[in-house]
PDB file of C-alpha atoms in Angstrom:
ATOM      1  CA  MET A 225       4.083  -5.582 -15.583  1.00  0.00           C
ATOM      2  CA  ILE A 226       7.546  -6.766 -16.582  1.00  0.00           C
ATOM      3  CA  GLU A 227       6.126 -10.172 -17.512  1.00  0.00           C
ATOM      4  CA  ILE A 228       3.544  -8.554 -19.778  1.00  0.00           C
ATOM      5  CA  ALA A 229       6.260  -6.509 -21.471  1.00  0.00           C
ATOM      6  CA  ILE A 230       8.429  -9.613 -21.929  1.00  0.00           C
ATOM      7  CA  LEU A 231       5.584 -11.656 -23.396  1.00  0.00           C
ATOM      8  CA  TYR A 232       4.601  -8.765 -25.645  1.00  0.00           C
ATOM      9  CA  ILE A 233       8.164  -8.470 -26.960  1.00  0.00           C
ATOM     10  CA  LEU A 234       8.608 -12.216 -27.410  1.00  0.00           C
ATOM     11  CA  ASN A 235       5.290 -12.283 -29.250  1.00  0.00           C
ATOM     12  CA  LYS A 236       7.035 -10.143 -31.883  1.00  0.00           C
ATOM     13  CA  TYR A 237      10.702 -11.250 -31.696  1.00  0.00           C
ATOM     14  CA  ASP A 238      12.881 -14.033 -30.363  1.00  0.00           C
ATOM     15  CA  ALA A 239      15.464 -12.369 -28.150  1.00  0.00           C
ATOM     16  CA  THR A 240      18.223 -12.681 -25.565  1.00  0.00           C
ATOM     17  CA  ILE A 241      17.868 -11.129 -22.116  1.00  0.00           C
ATOM     18  CA  TYR A 242      20.037  -8.238 -23.285  1.00  0.00           C
ATOM     19  CA  ARG A 243      17.858  -7.667 -26.361  1.00  0.00           C
ATOM     20  CA  ILE A 244      14.658  -7.902 -24.274  1.00  0.00           C
ATOM     21  CA  SER A 245      16.098  -5.261 -21.941  1.00  0.00           C
ATOM     22  CA  LYS A 246      16.966  -2.976 -24.859  1.00  0.00           C
ATOM     23  CA  ILE A 247      13.531  -3.370 -26.464  1.00  0.00           C
ATOM     24  CA  ILE A 248      11.799  -2.619 -23.151  1.00  0.00           C
ATOM     25  CA  GLU A 249      13.965   0.481 -22.895  1.00  0.00           C
ATOM     26  CA  GLU A 250      13.035   1.474 -26.464  1.00  0.00           C
ATOM     27  CA  ILE A 251       9.296   0.860 -26.521  1.00  0.00           C
ATOM     28  CA  PHE A 252       8.228   1.007 -22.865  1.00  0.00           C
ATOM     29  CA  PHE A 253      10.572   3.871 -21.926  1.00  0.00           C
ATOM     30  CA  ALA A 254       7.774   5.946 -20.398  1.00  0.00           C
ATOM     31  CA  TYR A 255       6.320   3.165 -18.251  1.00  0.00           C
ATOM     32  CA  ILE A 256       8.822   0.489 -17.249  1.00  0.00           C
ATOM     33  CA  LYS A 257      12.419   0.547 -16.024  1.00  0.00           C
ATOM     34  CA  SER A 258      14.042  -2.804 -16.606  1.00  0.00           C
ATOM     35  CA  SER A 259      17.275  -4.520 -15.772  1.00  0.00           C
ATOM     36  CA  THR A 260      18.591  -8.048 -16.067  1.00  0.00           C
ATOM     37  CA  GLY A 261      17.843  -8.281 -12.333  1.00  0.00           C
ATOM     38  CA  THR A 262      14.118  -7.957 -13.078  1.00  0.00           C
ATOM     39  CA  ILE A 263      14.022  -9.625 -16.491  1.00  0.00           C
ATOM     40  CA  ASN A 264      15.865 -12.828 -15.546  1.00  0.00           C
ATOM     41  CA  PRO A 265      13.556 -13.819 -12.647  1.00  0.00           C
ATOM     42  CA  ALA A 266      10.505 -12.919 -14.742  1.00  0.00           C
ATOM     43  CA  LEU A 267      11.753 -15.150 -17.573  1.00  0.00           C
ATOM     44  CA  LYS A 268      12.282 -17.992 -15.091  1.00  0.00           C
ATOM     45  CA  ARG A 269       8.696 -17.581 -13.806  1.00  0.00           C
ATOM     46  CA  LEU A 270       7.365 -17.517 -17.365  1.00  0.00           C
ATOM     47  CA  GLU A 271       9.445 -20.563 -18.247  1.00  0.00           C
ATOM     48  CA  LYS A 272       7.967 -22.497 -15.279  1.00  0.00           C
ATOM     49  CA  LEU A 273       4.485 -21.565 -16.525  1.00  0.00           C
ATOM     50  CA  GLY A 274       5.356 -22.889 -19.969  1.00  0.00           C
ATOM     51  CA  CYS A 275       4.990 -19.428 -21.512  1.00  0.00           C
ATOM     52  CA  VAL A 276       8.525 -19.093 -22.842  1.00  0.00           C
ATOM     53  CA  THR A 277      11.209 -21.420 -24.038  1.00  0.00           C
ATOM     54  CA  PHE A 278      14.810 -20.893 -25.016  1.00  0.00           C
ATOM     55  CA  ILE A 279      17.595 -22.344 -27.059  1.00  0.00           C
ATOM     56  CA  ASP A 280      21.296 -22.016 -26.338  1.00  0.00           C
ATOM     57  CA  LYS A 281      23.190 -20.412 -29.194  1.00  0.00           C
ATOM     58  CA  MET A 282      26.815 -19.437 -29.603  1.00  0.00           C
ATOM     59  CA  SER A 283      27.131 -15.741 -30.411  1.00  0.00           C
ATOM     60  CA  ASP A 284      29.524 -14.328 -32.991  1.00  0.00           C
ATOM     61  CA  GLY A 285      31.779 -13.305 -30.110  1.00  0.00           C
ATOM     62  CA  GLY A 286      32.032 -16.890 -28.891  1.00  0.00           C
ATOM     63  CA  MET A 287      29.697 -16.526 -25.899  1.00  0.00           C
ATOM     64  CA  LEU A 288      26.832 -18.875 -25.158  1.00  0.00           C
ATOM     65  CA  SER A 289      23.515 -17.010 -25.220  1.00  0.00           C
ATOM     66  CA  LYS A 290      19.944 -18.022 -24.508  1.00  0.00           C
ATOM     67  CA  ILE A 291      17.490 -17.012 -27.210  1.00  0.00           C
ATOM     68  CA  TYR A 292      13.989 -16.802 -25.723  1.00  0.00           C
ATOM     69  CA  SER A 293      10.747 -17.243 -27.607  1.00  0.00           C
ATOM     70  CA  ILE A 294       7.089 -17.276 -26.658  1.00  0.00           C
ATOM     71  CA  THR A 295       5.120 -20.511 -26.691  1.00  0.00           C
ATOM     72  CA  PRO A 296       1.480 -20.900 -27.751  1.00  0.00           C
ATOM     73  CA  GLU A 297       0.696 -21.108 -24.028  1.00  0.00           C
ATOM     74  CA  GLY A 298       2.566 -17.822 -23.551  1.00  0.00           C
ATOM     75  CA  LYS A 299       0.477 -16.105 -26.240  1.00  0.00           C
ATOM     76  CA  LYS A 300      -2.672 -17.380 -24.563  1.00  0.00           C
ATOM     77  CA  HIS A 301      -1.389 -16.265 -21.149  1.00  0.00           C
ATOM     78  CA  LEU A 302      -0.585 -12.761 -22.458  1.00  0.00           C
ATOM     79  CA  ASN A 303      -4.098 -12.385 -23.862  1.00  0.00           C
ATOM     80  CA  GLU A 304      -5.645 -13.649 -20.625  1.00  0.00           C
ATOM     81  CA  ILE A 305      -3.599 -11.219 -18.524  1.00  0.00           C
ATOM     82  CA  LEU A 306      -4.636  -8.309 -20.728  1.00  0.00           C
ATOM     83  CA  ILE A 307      -8.322  -9.224 -20.832  1.00  0.00           C
ATOM     84  CA  SER A 308      -8.691 -10.024 -17.131  1.00  0.00           C
ATOM     85  CA  TYR A 309      -6.460  -7.278 -15.718  1.00  0.00           C
ATOM     86  CA  CYS A 310      -7.251  -6.505 -12.100  1.00  0.00           C
ATOM     87  CA  PRO A 311      -5.130  -3.850 -10.389  1.00  0.00           C
ATOM     88  CA  LYS A 312      -3.376  -4.943  -7.217  1.00  0.00           C
ATOM     89  CA  ASN A 313      -2.297  -1.464  -6.161  1.00  0.00           C
ATOM     90  CA  PRO A 314      -4.571   1.536  -6.813  1.00  0.00           C
ATOM     91  CA  TYR A 315      -1.562   3.821  -6.948  1.00  0.00           C
ATOM     92  CA  HIS A 316      -0.275   2.048 -10.068  1.00  0.00           C
ATOM     93  CA  ILE A 317      -3.546   1.856 -12.004  1.00  0.00           C
ATOM     94  CA  LEU A 318      -2.856   4.635 -14.505  1.00  0.00           C
ATOM     95  CA  ASN A 319       0.618   3.424 -15.415  1.00  0.00           C
ATOM     96  CA  GLU A 320      -0.533  -0.192 -15.651  1.00  0.00           C
ATOM     97  CA  VAL A 321      -3.518   0.744 -17.837  1.00  0.00           C
ATOM     98  CA  LYS A 322      -1.159   2.582 -20.181  1.00  0.00           C
ATOM     99  CA  ILE A 323       1.052  -0.507 -20.460  1.00  0.00           C
ATOM    100  CA  MET A 324      -2.002  -2.685 -21.093  1.00  0.00           C
ATOM    101  CA  LEU A 325      -3.246  -0.331 -23.806  1.00  0.00           C
ATOM    102  CA  TYR A 326       0.203  -0.292 -25.361  1.00  0.00           C
ATOM    103  CA  CYS A 327       0.203  -4.103 -25.570  1.00  0.00           C
ATOM    104  CA  SER A 328      -3.423  -4.550 -26.644  1.00  0.00           C
ATOM    105  CA  ASP A 329      -2.606  -4.826 -30.354  1.00  0.00           C
ATOM    106  CA  VAL A 330      -2.042  -8.568 -29.812  1.00  0.00           C
ATOM    107  CA  LEU A 331      -5.743  -9.095 -29.056  1.00  0.00           C
ATOM    108  CA  SER A 332      -8.427 -10.183 -31.503  1.00  0.00           C
ATOM    109  CA  ILE A 333     -11.393  -7.874 -32.160  1.00  0.00           C
ATOM    110  CA  ASN A 334     -13.628  -9.741 -29.694  1.00  0.00           C
ATOM    111  CA  GLU A 335     -10.884  -9.845 -27.070  1.00  0.00           C
ATOM    112  CA  THR A 336     -10.311  -6.114 -27.549  1.00  0.00           C
ATOM    113  CA  ILE A 337     -13.973  -5.382 -26.809  1.00  0.00           C
ATOM    114  CA  GLU A 338     -13.811  -7.392 -23.575  1.00  0.00           C
ATOM    115  CA  PHE A 339     -10.446  -5.827 -22.709  1.00  0.00           C
ATOM    116  CA  LYS A 340     -11.739  -2.261 -23.161  1.00  0.00           C
ATOM    117  CA  GLU A 341     -14.862  -2.945 -21.115  1.00  0.00           C
ATOM    118  CA  ASN A 342     -12.746  -4.256 -18.259  1.00  0.00           C
ATOM    119  CA  LEU A 343     -10.452  -1.218 -18.378  1.00  0.00           C
ATOM    120  CA  LYS A 344     -13.437   1.158 -18.516  1.00  0.00           C
ATOM    121  CA  ASN A 345     -14.879  -0.436 -15.367  1.00  0.00           C
ATOM    122  CA  ILE A 346     -11.551  -0.198 -13.558  1.00  0.00           C
ATOM    123  CA  LEU A 347     -11.040   3.431 -14.559  1.00  0.00           C
ATOM    124  CA  GLU A 348     -14.636   4.402 -13.706  1.00  0.00           C
ATOM    125  CA  LEU A 349     -14.207   2.951 -10.212  1.00  0.00           C
ATOM    126  CA  HIS A 350     -10.892   4.760  -9.871  1.00  0.00           C
ATOM    127  CA  LYS A 351     -12.526   8.016 -10.976  1.00  0.00           C
ATOM    128  CA  ILE A 352     -15.318   7.612  -8.411  1.00  0.00           C
ATOM    129  CA  LYS A 353     -12.763   6.990  -5.663  1.00  0.00           C
ATOM    130  CA  LEU A 354     -10.811  10.107  -6.650  1.00  0.00           C
ATOM    131  CA  GLU A 355     -13.962  12.250  -6.756  1.00  0.00           C
ATOM    132  CA  LYS A 356     -15.091  10.963  -3.353  1.00  0.00           C
ATOM    133  CA  GLY A 357     -11.677  11.794  -1.923  1.00  0.00           C
ATOM    134  CA  LEU A 358     -11.816  15.318  -3.322  1.00  0.00           C
ATOM    135  CA  ASN A 359     -15.349  15.912  -2.038  1.00  0.00           C
ATOM    136  CA  ASN A 360     -14.905  14.343   1.399  1.00  0.00           C
ATOM    137  CA  GLU A 361     -15.230  17.174   3.887  1.00  0.00           C
ATOM    138  CA  TYR A 362     -13.679  15.018   6.597  1.00  0.00           C
ATOM    139  CA  THR A 363     -10.440  14.492   4.699  1.00  0.00           C
ATOM    140  CA  PRO A 364      -8.322  17.579   5.196  1.00  0.00           C
ATOM    141  CA  ILE A 365      -6.217  18.142   2.076  1.00  0.00           C
ATOM    142  CA  ASN A 366      -4.333  21.290   1.245  1.00  0.00           C
ATOM    143  CA  GLU A 367      -4.424  23.086  -2.090  1.00  0.00           C
ATOM    144  CA  MET A 368      -1.361  21.287  -3.515  1.00  0.00           C
ATOM    145  CA  GLN A 369      -2.758  17.887  -2.572  1.00  0.00           C
ATOM    146  CA  LYS A 370      -6.101  18.814  -4.112  1.00  0.00           C
ATOM    147  CA  LYS A 371      -4.456  19.910  -7.373  1.00  0.00           C
ATOM    148  CA  THR A 372      -2.414  16.708  -7.476  1.00  0.00           C
ATOM    149  CA  VAL A 373      -5.531  14.556  -7.121  1.00  0.00           C
ATOM    150  CA  MET A 374      -7.270  16.682  -9.757  1.00  0.00           C
ATOM    151  CA  ILE A 375      -4.418  15.990 -12.201  1.00  0.00           C
ATOM    152  CA  THR A 376      -4.840  12.263 -11.543  1.00  0.00           C
ATOM    153  CA  LEU A 377      -8.583  12.626 -12.076  1.00  0.00           C
ATOM    154  CA  LEU A 378      -8.034  14.423 -15.387  1.00  0.00           C
ATOM    155  CA  GLU A 379      -5.603  11.750 -16.534  1.00  0.00           C
ATOM    156  CA  THR A 380      -8.149   9.062 -15.621  1.00  0.00           C
ATOM    157  CA  GLU A 381     -10.811  10.878 -17.638  1.00  0.00           C
ATOM    158  CA  LYS A 382      -8.456  11.166 -20.640  1.00  0.00           C
ATOM    159  CA  LEU A 383      -7.811   7.414 -20.561  1.00  0.00           C
ATOM    160  CA  LEU A 384     -11.567   6.795 -20.395  1.00  0.00           C
ATOM    161  CA  GLU A 385     -12.010   8.978 -23.493  1.00  0.00           C
ATOM    162  CA  LEU A 386      -9.403   6.875 -25.259  1.00  0.00           C
ATOM    163  CA  LEU A 387     -11.440   3.747 -24.620  1.00  0.00           C
TER     164      LEU A 387
END
C-alpha cells in the first residue's frame, strides 16, 4: 500500500522523501503509517520498475536532496494497481479498499467503472465469508467475537453502499 500512496502523491507533486512522508501523514493518516524506513525501499522498487525518477538538488540549507517525480510508466502502473487490485491478506481488505478508494480520483471514467466493479466483487466475497463464519454452527465463537465480526460485516456493507 505504501507504493500506491507514493505514486498517488507523486502523481500530484514532485517531492523529497521527507515531503512524501509528511504528505502521507497528512492525507493517509487514518490508513497508513509511514517512515523513511518504509518509503526509501519502496521508492527504490518503484525506481527499478521505471515508475519514478529523481533529480539531485541542493536545498536552501546546503544539503543535497533527491526530488522524486512520477514517470508516465508510473502513472500507468498506479492505474493498473488500482483497477486490478487483488487482496493478498483477507485481514487487510477493508483498510486496503479504503486506500484504493481514496486514490481512485486519478482514474478515468471508464477505469473507475472497472475499478468499482472489481472492488464490489472483492467486498461481496468478503461479506459472504464473514456471514458464513457467523452462521457456522461448528465454529464456536463467543459473544464478543461475534460482535466484532458483525462490526466488520457492517463496515463491509457500508463500503459496498459507497460503490
